[in-house]
PDB file of C-alpha atoms and ligand atoms in Angstrom:
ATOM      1  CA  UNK V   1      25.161   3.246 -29.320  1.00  0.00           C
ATOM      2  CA  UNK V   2      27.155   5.527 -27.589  1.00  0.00           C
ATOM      3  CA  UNK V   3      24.396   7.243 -25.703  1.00  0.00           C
ATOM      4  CA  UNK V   4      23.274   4.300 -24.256  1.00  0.00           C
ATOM      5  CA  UNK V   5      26.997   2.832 -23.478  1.00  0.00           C
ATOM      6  CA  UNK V   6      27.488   5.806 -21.711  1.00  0.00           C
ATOM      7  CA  UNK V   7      24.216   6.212 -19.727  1.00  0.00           C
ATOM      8  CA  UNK V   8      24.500   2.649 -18.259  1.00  0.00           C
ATOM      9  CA  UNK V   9      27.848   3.621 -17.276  1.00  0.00           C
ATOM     10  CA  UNK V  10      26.658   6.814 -15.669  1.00  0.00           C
ATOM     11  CA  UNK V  11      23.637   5.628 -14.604  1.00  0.00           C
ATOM     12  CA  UNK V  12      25.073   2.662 -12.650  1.00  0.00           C
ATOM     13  CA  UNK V  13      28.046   4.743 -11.635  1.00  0.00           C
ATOM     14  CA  UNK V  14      25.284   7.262 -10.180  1.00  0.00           C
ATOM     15  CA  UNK V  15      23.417   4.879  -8.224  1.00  0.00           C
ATOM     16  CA  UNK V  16      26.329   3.277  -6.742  1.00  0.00           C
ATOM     17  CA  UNK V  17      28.776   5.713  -6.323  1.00  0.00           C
ATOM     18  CA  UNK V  18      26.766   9.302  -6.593  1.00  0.00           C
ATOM     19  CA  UNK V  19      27.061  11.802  -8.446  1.00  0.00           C
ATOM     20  CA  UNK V  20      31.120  13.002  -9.147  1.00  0.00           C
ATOM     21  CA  UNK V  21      32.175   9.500  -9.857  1.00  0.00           C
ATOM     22  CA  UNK V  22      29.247   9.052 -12.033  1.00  0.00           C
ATOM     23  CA  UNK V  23      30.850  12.640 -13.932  1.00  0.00           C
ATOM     24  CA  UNK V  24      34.508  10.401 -13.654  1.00  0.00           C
ATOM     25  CA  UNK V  25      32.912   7.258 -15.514  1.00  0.00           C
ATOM     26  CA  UNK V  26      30.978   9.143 -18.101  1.00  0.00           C
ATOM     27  CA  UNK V  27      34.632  11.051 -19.254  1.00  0.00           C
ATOM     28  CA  UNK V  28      36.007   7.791 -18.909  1.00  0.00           C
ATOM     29  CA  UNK V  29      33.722   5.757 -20.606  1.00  0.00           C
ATOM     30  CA  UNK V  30      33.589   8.404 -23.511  1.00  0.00           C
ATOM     31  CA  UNK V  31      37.404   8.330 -23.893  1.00  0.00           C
ATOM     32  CA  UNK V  32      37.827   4.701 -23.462  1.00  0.00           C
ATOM     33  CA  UNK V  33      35.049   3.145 -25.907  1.00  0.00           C
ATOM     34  CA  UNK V  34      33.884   5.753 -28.168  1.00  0.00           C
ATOM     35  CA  UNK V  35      36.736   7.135 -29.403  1.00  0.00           C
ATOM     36  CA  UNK V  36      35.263   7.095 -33.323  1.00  0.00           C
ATOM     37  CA  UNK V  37      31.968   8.346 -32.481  1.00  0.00           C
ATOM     38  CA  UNK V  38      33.390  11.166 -30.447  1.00  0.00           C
ATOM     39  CA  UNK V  39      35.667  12.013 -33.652  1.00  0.00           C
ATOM     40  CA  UNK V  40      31.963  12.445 -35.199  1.00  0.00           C
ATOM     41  CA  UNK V  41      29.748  13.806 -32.759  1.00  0.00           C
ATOM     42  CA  UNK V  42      31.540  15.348 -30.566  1.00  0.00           C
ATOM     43  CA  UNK V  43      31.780  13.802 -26.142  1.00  0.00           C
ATOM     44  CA  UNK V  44      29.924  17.106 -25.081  1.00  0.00           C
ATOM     45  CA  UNK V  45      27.409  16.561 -27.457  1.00  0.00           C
ATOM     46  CA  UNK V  46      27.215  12.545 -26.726  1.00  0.00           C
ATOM     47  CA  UNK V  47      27.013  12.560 -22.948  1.00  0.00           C
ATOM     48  CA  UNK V  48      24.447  15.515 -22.721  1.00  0.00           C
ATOM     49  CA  UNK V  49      22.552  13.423 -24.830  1.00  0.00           C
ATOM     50  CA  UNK V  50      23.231  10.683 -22.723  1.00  0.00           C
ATOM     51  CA  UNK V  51      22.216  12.166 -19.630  1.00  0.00           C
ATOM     52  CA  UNK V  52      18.891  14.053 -21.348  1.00  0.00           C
ATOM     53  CA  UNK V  53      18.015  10.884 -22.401  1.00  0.00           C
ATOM     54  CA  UNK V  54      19.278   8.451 -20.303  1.00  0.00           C
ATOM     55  CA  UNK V  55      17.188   6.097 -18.844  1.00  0.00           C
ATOM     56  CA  UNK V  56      14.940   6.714 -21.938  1.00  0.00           C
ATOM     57  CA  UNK V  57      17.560   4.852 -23.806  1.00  0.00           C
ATOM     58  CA  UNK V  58      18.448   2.230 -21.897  1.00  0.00           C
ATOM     59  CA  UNK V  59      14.459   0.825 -21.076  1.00  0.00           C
ATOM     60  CA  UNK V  60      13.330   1.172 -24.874  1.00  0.00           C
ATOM     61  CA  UNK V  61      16.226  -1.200 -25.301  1.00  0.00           C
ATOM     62  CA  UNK V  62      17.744  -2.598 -22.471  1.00  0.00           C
ATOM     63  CA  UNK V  63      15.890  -6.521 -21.008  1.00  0.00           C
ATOM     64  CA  UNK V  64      13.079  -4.911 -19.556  1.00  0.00           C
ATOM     65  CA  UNK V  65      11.813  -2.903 -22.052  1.00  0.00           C
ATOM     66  CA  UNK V  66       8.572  -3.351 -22.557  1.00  0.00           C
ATOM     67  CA  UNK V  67       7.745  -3.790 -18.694  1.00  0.00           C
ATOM     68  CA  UNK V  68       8.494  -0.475 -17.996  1.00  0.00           C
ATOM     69  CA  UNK V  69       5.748   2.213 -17.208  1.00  0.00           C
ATOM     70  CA  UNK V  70       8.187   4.732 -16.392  1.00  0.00           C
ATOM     71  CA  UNK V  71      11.200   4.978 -17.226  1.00  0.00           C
ATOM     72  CA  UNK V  72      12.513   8.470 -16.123  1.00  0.00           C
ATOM     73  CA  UNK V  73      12.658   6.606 -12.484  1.00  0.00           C
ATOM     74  CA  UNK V  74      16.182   5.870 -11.842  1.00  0.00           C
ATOM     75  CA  UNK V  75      16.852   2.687  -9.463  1.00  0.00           C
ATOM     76  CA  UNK V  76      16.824   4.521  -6.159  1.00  0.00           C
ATOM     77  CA  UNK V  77      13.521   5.882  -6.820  1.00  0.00           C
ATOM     78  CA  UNK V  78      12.621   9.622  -6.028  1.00  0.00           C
ATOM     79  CA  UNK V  79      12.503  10.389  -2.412  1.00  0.00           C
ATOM     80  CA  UNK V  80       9.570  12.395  -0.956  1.00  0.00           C
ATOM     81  CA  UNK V  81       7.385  11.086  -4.031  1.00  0.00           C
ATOM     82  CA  UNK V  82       4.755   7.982  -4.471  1.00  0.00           C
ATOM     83  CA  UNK V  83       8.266   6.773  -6.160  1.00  0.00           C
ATOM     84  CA  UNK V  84      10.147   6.642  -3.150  1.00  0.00           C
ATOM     85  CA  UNK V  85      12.492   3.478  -2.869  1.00  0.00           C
ATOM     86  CA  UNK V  86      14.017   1.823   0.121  1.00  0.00           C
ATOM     87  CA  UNK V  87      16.534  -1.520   0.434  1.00  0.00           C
ATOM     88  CA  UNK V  88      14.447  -3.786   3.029  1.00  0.00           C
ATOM     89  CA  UNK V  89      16.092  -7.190   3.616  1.00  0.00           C
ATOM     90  CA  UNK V  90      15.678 -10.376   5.523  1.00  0.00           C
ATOM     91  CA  UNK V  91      18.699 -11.526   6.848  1.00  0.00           C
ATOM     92  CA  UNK V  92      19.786 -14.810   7.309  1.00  0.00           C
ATOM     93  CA  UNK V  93      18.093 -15.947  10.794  1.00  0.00           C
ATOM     94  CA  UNK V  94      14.552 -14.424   9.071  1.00  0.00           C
ATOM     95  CA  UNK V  95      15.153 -16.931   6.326  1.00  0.00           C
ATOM     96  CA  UNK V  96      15.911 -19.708   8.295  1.00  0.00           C
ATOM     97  CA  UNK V  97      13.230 -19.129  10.344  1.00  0.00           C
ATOM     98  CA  UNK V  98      10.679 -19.270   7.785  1.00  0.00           C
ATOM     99  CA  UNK V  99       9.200 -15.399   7.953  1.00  0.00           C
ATOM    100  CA  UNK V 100      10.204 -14.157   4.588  1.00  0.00           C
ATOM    101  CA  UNK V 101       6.458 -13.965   2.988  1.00  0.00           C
ATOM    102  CA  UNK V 102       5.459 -12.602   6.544  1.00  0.00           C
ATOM    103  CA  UNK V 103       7.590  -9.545   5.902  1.00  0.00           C
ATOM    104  CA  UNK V 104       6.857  -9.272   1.925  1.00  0.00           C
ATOM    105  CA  UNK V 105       2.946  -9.551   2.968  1.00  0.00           C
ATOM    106  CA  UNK V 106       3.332  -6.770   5.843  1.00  0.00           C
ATOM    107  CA  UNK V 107       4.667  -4.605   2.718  1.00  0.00           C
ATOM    108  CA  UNK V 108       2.369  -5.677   0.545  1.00  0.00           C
ATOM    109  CA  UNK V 109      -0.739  -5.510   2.341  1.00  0.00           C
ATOM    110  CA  UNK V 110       0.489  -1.955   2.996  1.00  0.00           C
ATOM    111  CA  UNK V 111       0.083  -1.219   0.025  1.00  0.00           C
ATOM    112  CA  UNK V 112       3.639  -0.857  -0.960  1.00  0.00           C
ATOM    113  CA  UNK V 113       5.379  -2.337  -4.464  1.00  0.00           C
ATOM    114  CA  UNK V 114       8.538  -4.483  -5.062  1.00  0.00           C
ATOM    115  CA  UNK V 115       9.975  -3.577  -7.604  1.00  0.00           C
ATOM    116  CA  UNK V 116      13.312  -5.273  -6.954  1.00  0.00           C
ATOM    117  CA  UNK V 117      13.808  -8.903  -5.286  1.00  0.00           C
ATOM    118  CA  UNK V 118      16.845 -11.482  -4.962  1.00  0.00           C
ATOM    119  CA  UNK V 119      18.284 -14.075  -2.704  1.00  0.00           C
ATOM    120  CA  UNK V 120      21.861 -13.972  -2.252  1.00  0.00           C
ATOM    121  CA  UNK V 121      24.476 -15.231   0.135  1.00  0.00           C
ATOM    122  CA  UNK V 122      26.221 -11.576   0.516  1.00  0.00           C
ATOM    123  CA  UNK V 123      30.163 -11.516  -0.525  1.00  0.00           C
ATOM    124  CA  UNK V 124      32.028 -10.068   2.676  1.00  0.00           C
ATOM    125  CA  UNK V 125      33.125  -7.092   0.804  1.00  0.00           C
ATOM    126  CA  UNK V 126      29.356  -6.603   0.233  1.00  0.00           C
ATOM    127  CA  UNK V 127      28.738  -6.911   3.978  1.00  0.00           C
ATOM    128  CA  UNK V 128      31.469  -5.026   5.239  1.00  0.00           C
ATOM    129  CA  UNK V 129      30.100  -2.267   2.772  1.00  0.00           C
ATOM    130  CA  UNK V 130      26.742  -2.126   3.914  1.00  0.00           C
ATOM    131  CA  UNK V 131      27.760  -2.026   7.787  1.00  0.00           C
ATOM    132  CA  UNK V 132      31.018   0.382   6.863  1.00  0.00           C
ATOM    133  CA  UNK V 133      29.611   3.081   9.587  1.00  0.00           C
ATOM    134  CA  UNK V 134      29.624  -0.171  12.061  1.00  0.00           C
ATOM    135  CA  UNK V 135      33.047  -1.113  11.479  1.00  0.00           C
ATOM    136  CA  UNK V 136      34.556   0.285  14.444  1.00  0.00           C
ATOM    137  CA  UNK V 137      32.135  -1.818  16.558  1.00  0.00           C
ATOM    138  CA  UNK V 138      32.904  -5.063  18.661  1.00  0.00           C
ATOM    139  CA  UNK V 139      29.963  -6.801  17.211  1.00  0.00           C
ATOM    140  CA  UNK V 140      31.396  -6.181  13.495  1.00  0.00           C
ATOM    141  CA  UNK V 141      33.282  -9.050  12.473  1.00  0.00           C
ATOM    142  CA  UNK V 142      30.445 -11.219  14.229  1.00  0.00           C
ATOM    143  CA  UNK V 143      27.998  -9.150  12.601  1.00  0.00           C
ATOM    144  CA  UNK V 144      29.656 -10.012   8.916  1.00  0.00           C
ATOM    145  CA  UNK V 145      29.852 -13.129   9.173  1.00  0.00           C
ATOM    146  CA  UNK V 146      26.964 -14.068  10.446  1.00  0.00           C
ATOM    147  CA  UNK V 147      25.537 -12.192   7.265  1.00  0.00           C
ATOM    148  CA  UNK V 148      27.762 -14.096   5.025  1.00  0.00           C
ATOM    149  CA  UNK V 149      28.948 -17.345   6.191  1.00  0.00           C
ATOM    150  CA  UNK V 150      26.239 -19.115   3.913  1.00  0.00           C
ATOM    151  CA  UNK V 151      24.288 -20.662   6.895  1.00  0.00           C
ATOM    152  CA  UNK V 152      20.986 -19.089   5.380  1.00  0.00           C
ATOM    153  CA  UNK V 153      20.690 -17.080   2.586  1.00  0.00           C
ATOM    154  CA  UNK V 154      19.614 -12.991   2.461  1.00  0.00           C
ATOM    155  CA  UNK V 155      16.694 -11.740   0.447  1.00  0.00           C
ATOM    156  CA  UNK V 156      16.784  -8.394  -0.451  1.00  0.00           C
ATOM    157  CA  UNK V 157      14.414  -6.157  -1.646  1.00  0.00           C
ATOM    158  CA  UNK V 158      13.523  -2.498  -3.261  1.00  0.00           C
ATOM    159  CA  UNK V 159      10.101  -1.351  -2.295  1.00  0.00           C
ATOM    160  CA  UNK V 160       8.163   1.803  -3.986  1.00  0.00           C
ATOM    161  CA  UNK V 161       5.492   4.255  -2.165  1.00  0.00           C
ATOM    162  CA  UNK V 162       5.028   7.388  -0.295  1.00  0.00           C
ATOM    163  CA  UNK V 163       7.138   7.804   2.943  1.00  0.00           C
ATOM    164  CA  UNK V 164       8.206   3.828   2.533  1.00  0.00           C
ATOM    165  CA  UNK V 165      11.681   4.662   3.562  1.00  0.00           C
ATOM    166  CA  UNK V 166      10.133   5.849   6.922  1.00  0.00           C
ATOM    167  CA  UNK V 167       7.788   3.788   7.146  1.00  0.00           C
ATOM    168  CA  UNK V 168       9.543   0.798   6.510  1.00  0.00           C
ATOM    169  CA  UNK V 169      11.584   1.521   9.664  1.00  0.00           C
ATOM    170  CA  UNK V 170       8.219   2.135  11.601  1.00  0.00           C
ATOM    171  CA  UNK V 171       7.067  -1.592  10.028  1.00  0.00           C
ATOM    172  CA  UNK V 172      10.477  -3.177  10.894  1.00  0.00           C
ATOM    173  CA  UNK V 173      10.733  -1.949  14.853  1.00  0.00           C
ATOM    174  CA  UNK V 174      13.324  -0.402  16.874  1.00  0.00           C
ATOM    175  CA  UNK V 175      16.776  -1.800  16.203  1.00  0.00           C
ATOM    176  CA  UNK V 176      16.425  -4.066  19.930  1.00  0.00           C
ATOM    177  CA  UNK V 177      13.743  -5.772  19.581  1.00  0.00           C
ATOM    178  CA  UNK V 178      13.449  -5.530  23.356  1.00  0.00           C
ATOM    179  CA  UNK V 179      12.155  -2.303  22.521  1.00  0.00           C
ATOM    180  CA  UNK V 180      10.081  -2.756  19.308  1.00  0.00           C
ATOM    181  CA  UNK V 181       6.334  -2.738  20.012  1.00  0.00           C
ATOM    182  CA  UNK V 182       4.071  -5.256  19.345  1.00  0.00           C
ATOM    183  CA  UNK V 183       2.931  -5.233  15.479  1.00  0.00           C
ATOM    184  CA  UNK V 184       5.827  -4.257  14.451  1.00  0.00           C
ATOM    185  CA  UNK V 185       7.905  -7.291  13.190  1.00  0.00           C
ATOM    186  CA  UNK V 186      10.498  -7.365  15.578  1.00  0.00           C
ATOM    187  CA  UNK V 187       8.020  -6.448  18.156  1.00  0.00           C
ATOM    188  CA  UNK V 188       6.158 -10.052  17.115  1.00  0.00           C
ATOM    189  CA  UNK V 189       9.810 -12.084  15.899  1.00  0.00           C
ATOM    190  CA  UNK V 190      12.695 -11.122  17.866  1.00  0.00           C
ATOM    191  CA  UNK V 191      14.444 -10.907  20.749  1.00  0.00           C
ATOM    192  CA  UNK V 192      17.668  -9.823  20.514  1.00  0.00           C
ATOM    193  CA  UNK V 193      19.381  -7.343  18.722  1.00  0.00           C
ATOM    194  CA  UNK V 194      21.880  -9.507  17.225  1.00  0.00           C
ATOM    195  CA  UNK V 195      18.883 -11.567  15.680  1.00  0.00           C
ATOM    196  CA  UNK V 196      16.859  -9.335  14.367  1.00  0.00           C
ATOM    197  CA  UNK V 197      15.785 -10.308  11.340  1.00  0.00           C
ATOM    198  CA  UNK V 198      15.366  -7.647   9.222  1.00  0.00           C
ATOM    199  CA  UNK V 199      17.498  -4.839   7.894  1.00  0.00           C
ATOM    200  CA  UNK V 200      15.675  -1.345   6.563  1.00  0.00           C
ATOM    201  CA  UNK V 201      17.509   2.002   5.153  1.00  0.00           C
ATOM    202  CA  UNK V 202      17.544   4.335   7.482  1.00  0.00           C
ATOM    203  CA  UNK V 203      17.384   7.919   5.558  1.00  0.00           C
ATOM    204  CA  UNK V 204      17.058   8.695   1.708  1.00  0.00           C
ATOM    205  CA  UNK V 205      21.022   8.854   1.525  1.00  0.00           C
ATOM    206  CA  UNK V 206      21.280   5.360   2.888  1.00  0.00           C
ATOM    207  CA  UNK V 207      18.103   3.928   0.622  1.00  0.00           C
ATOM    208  CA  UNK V 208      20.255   5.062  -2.830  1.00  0.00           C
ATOM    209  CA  UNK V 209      23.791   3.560  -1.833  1.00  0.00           C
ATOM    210  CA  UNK V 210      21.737   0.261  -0.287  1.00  0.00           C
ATOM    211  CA  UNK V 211      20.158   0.058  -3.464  1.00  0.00           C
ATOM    212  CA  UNK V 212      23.234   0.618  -5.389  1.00  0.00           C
ATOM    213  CA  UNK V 213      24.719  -1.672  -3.411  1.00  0.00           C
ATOM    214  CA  UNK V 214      22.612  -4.766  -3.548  1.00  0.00           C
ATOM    215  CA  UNK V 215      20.985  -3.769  -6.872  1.00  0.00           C
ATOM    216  CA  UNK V 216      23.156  -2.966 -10.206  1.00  0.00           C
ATOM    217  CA  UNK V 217      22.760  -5.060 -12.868  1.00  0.00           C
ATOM    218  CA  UNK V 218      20.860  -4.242 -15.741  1.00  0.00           C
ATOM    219  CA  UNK V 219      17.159  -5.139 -14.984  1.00  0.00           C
ATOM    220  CA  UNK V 220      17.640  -5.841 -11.618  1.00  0.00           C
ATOM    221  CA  UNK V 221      15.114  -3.212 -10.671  1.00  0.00           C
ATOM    222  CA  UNK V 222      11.274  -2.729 -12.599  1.00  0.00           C
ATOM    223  CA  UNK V 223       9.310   0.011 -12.713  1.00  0.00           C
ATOM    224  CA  UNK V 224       5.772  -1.171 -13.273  1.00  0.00           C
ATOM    225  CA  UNK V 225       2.500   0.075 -12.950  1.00  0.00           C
ATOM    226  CA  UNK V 226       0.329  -1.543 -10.286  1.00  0.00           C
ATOM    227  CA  UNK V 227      -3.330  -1.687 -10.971  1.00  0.00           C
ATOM    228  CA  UNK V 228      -4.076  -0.879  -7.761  1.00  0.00           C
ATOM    229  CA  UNK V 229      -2.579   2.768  -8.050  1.00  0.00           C
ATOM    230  CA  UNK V 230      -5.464   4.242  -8.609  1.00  0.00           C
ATOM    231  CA  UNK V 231      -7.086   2.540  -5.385  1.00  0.00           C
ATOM    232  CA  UNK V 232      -3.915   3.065  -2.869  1.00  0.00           C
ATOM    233  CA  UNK V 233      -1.710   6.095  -3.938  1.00  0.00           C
ATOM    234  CA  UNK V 234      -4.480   8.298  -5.595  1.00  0.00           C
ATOM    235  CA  UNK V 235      -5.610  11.495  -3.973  1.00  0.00           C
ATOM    236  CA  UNK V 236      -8.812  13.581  -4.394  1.00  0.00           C
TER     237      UNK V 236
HETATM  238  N1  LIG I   1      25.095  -4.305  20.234  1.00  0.00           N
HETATM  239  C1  LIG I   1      24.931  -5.079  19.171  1.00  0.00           C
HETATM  240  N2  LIG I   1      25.255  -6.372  19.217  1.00  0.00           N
HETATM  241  C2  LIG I   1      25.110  -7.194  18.169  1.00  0.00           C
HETATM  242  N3  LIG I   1      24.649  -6.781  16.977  1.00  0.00           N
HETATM  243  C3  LIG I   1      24.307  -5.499  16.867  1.00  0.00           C
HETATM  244  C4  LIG I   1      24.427  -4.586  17.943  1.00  0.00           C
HETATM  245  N4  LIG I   1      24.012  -3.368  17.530  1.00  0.00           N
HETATM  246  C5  LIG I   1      23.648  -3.528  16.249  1.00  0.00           C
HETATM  247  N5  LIG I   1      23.818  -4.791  15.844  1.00  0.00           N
HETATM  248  C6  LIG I   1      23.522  -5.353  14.524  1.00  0.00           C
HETATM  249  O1  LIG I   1      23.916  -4.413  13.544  1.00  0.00           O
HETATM  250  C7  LIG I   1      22.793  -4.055  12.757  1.00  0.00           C
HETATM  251  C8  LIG I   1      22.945  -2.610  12.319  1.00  0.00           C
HETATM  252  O2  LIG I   1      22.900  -1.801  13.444  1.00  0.00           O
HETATM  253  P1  LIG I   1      22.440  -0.298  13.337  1.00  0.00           P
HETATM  254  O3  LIG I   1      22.856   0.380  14.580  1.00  0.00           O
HETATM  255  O4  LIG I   1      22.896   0.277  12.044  1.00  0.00           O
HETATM  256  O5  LIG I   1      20.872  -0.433  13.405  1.00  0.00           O
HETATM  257  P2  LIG I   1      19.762  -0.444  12.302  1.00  0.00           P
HETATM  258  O6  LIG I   1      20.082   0.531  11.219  1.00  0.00           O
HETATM  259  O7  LIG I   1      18.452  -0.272  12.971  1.00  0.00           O
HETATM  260  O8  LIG I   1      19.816  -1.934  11.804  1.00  0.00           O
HETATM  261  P3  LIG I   1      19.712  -2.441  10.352  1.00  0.00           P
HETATM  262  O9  LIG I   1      20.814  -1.718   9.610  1.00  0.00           O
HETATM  263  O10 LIG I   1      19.956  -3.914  10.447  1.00  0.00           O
HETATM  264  O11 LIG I   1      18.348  -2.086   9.915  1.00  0.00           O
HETATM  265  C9  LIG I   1      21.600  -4.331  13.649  1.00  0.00           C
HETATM  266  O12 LIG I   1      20.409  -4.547  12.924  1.00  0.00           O
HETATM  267  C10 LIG I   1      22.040  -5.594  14.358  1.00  0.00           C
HETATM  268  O13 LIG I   1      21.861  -6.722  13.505  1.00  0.00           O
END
């Protein structure tokens, strides 16, 4: 009970916060909840099990178990593998205008997996997170709001494959659309950069705090095995 108390906490305090805050909520979640099963097994011995076995644990019992196909993946995937993970969303005007399966069927046809998918109207705090390195901009406030005033909702997504953080950038287009190229889908969609449509992580660092960020909750994220593995990720 313990081990899996504390990997969720460490686990979720991982992908959200990295890794010396997950370290803080592990010690804290050991000394807060645990207190009799530390008298008998010892923390030390508790959260190394915790971490060995963490994400063991919480699949073989946690709402998705069952679904799983691998379960040593944590949320933010594994950057540089076929298990790379990046946060790709539509935002609000891509909604409204009606292109949301265009941009999950440009990923799909790829060849790329969801593996996480939700439609939210963001909280600000959410949005002011996400854009934090933007803050100091003029286009900031207008920026957050037009991501949160409700207008239109946000989908956001987690998609799985090799090089999908970059290439999900090279899918999206450049930033200003005026200079996105044609087949991309701000190339075919947009036309200016404060309508753009589409939001995609930027660098492995950004793909695990977007992730963490949009994506938390228990379940929220599935690793499952496509059936077309064998016919788009294989190699000879
Ligand atoms: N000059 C601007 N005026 C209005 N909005 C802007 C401007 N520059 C950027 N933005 C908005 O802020 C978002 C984030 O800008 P950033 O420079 O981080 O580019 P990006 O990483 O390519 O975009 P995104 O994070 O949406 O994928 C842009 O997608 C756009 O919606």
């Amino acid at each position: 009970m313990f081990a899996r108390f504390a990997a969720t906490a460490f686990r979720q305090a991982a992908s959200r916060q990295g890794p010396a805050l997950a370290a803080r909520a592990m010690s804290t979640s050991a000394s807060r909840a645990t207190r009799s099963t530390a008298a008998r097994f010892g923390v030390a011995a508790a959260t190394a099990a915790a971490v060995t076995f963490g994400y063991t644990v919480y699949a073989a019992q946690g709402p998705n178990a069952g679904v799983h196909a691998d379960n040593a993946t944590p949320i933010h995937g594994v950057p540089g593998t076929a298990k790379e993970r990046t946060f790709i969303a539509v935002k609000p005007d891509g909604v409204q205008r009606g292109l949301v399966s265009d941009i999950i069927g440009r990923f799909e046809r790829r060849g790329y997996k969801l593996v996480g998918l939700k439609l939210l109207v963001p909280s600000k705090a959410l949005a002011n997170e996400h854009y934090a390195d933007l803050s100091s901009k003029p286009f900031f406030a207008g920026l957050v709001d037009y991501m949160t005033n409700g207008k239109a909702p946000v989908i956001g997504m987690v998609w799985e494959g090799p090089a999908v953080i970059k290439q999900g950038r090279v899918m999206l287009g450049a930033t200003d659309p005026k200079a996105a190229g044609p087949g991309t889908i701000r190339g075919d969609y947009c036309l200016t950069i404060g309508r753009n449509i589409c939001h995609g992580s930027d660098s492995a660092e950004s793909a695990e705090k977007e992730i963490g960020l949009w994506f938390g909750g228990k379940g929220e994220i599935v690793n499952w095995a496509s059936n077309n593995d064998e016919w788009v990720v294989s190699s000879n």
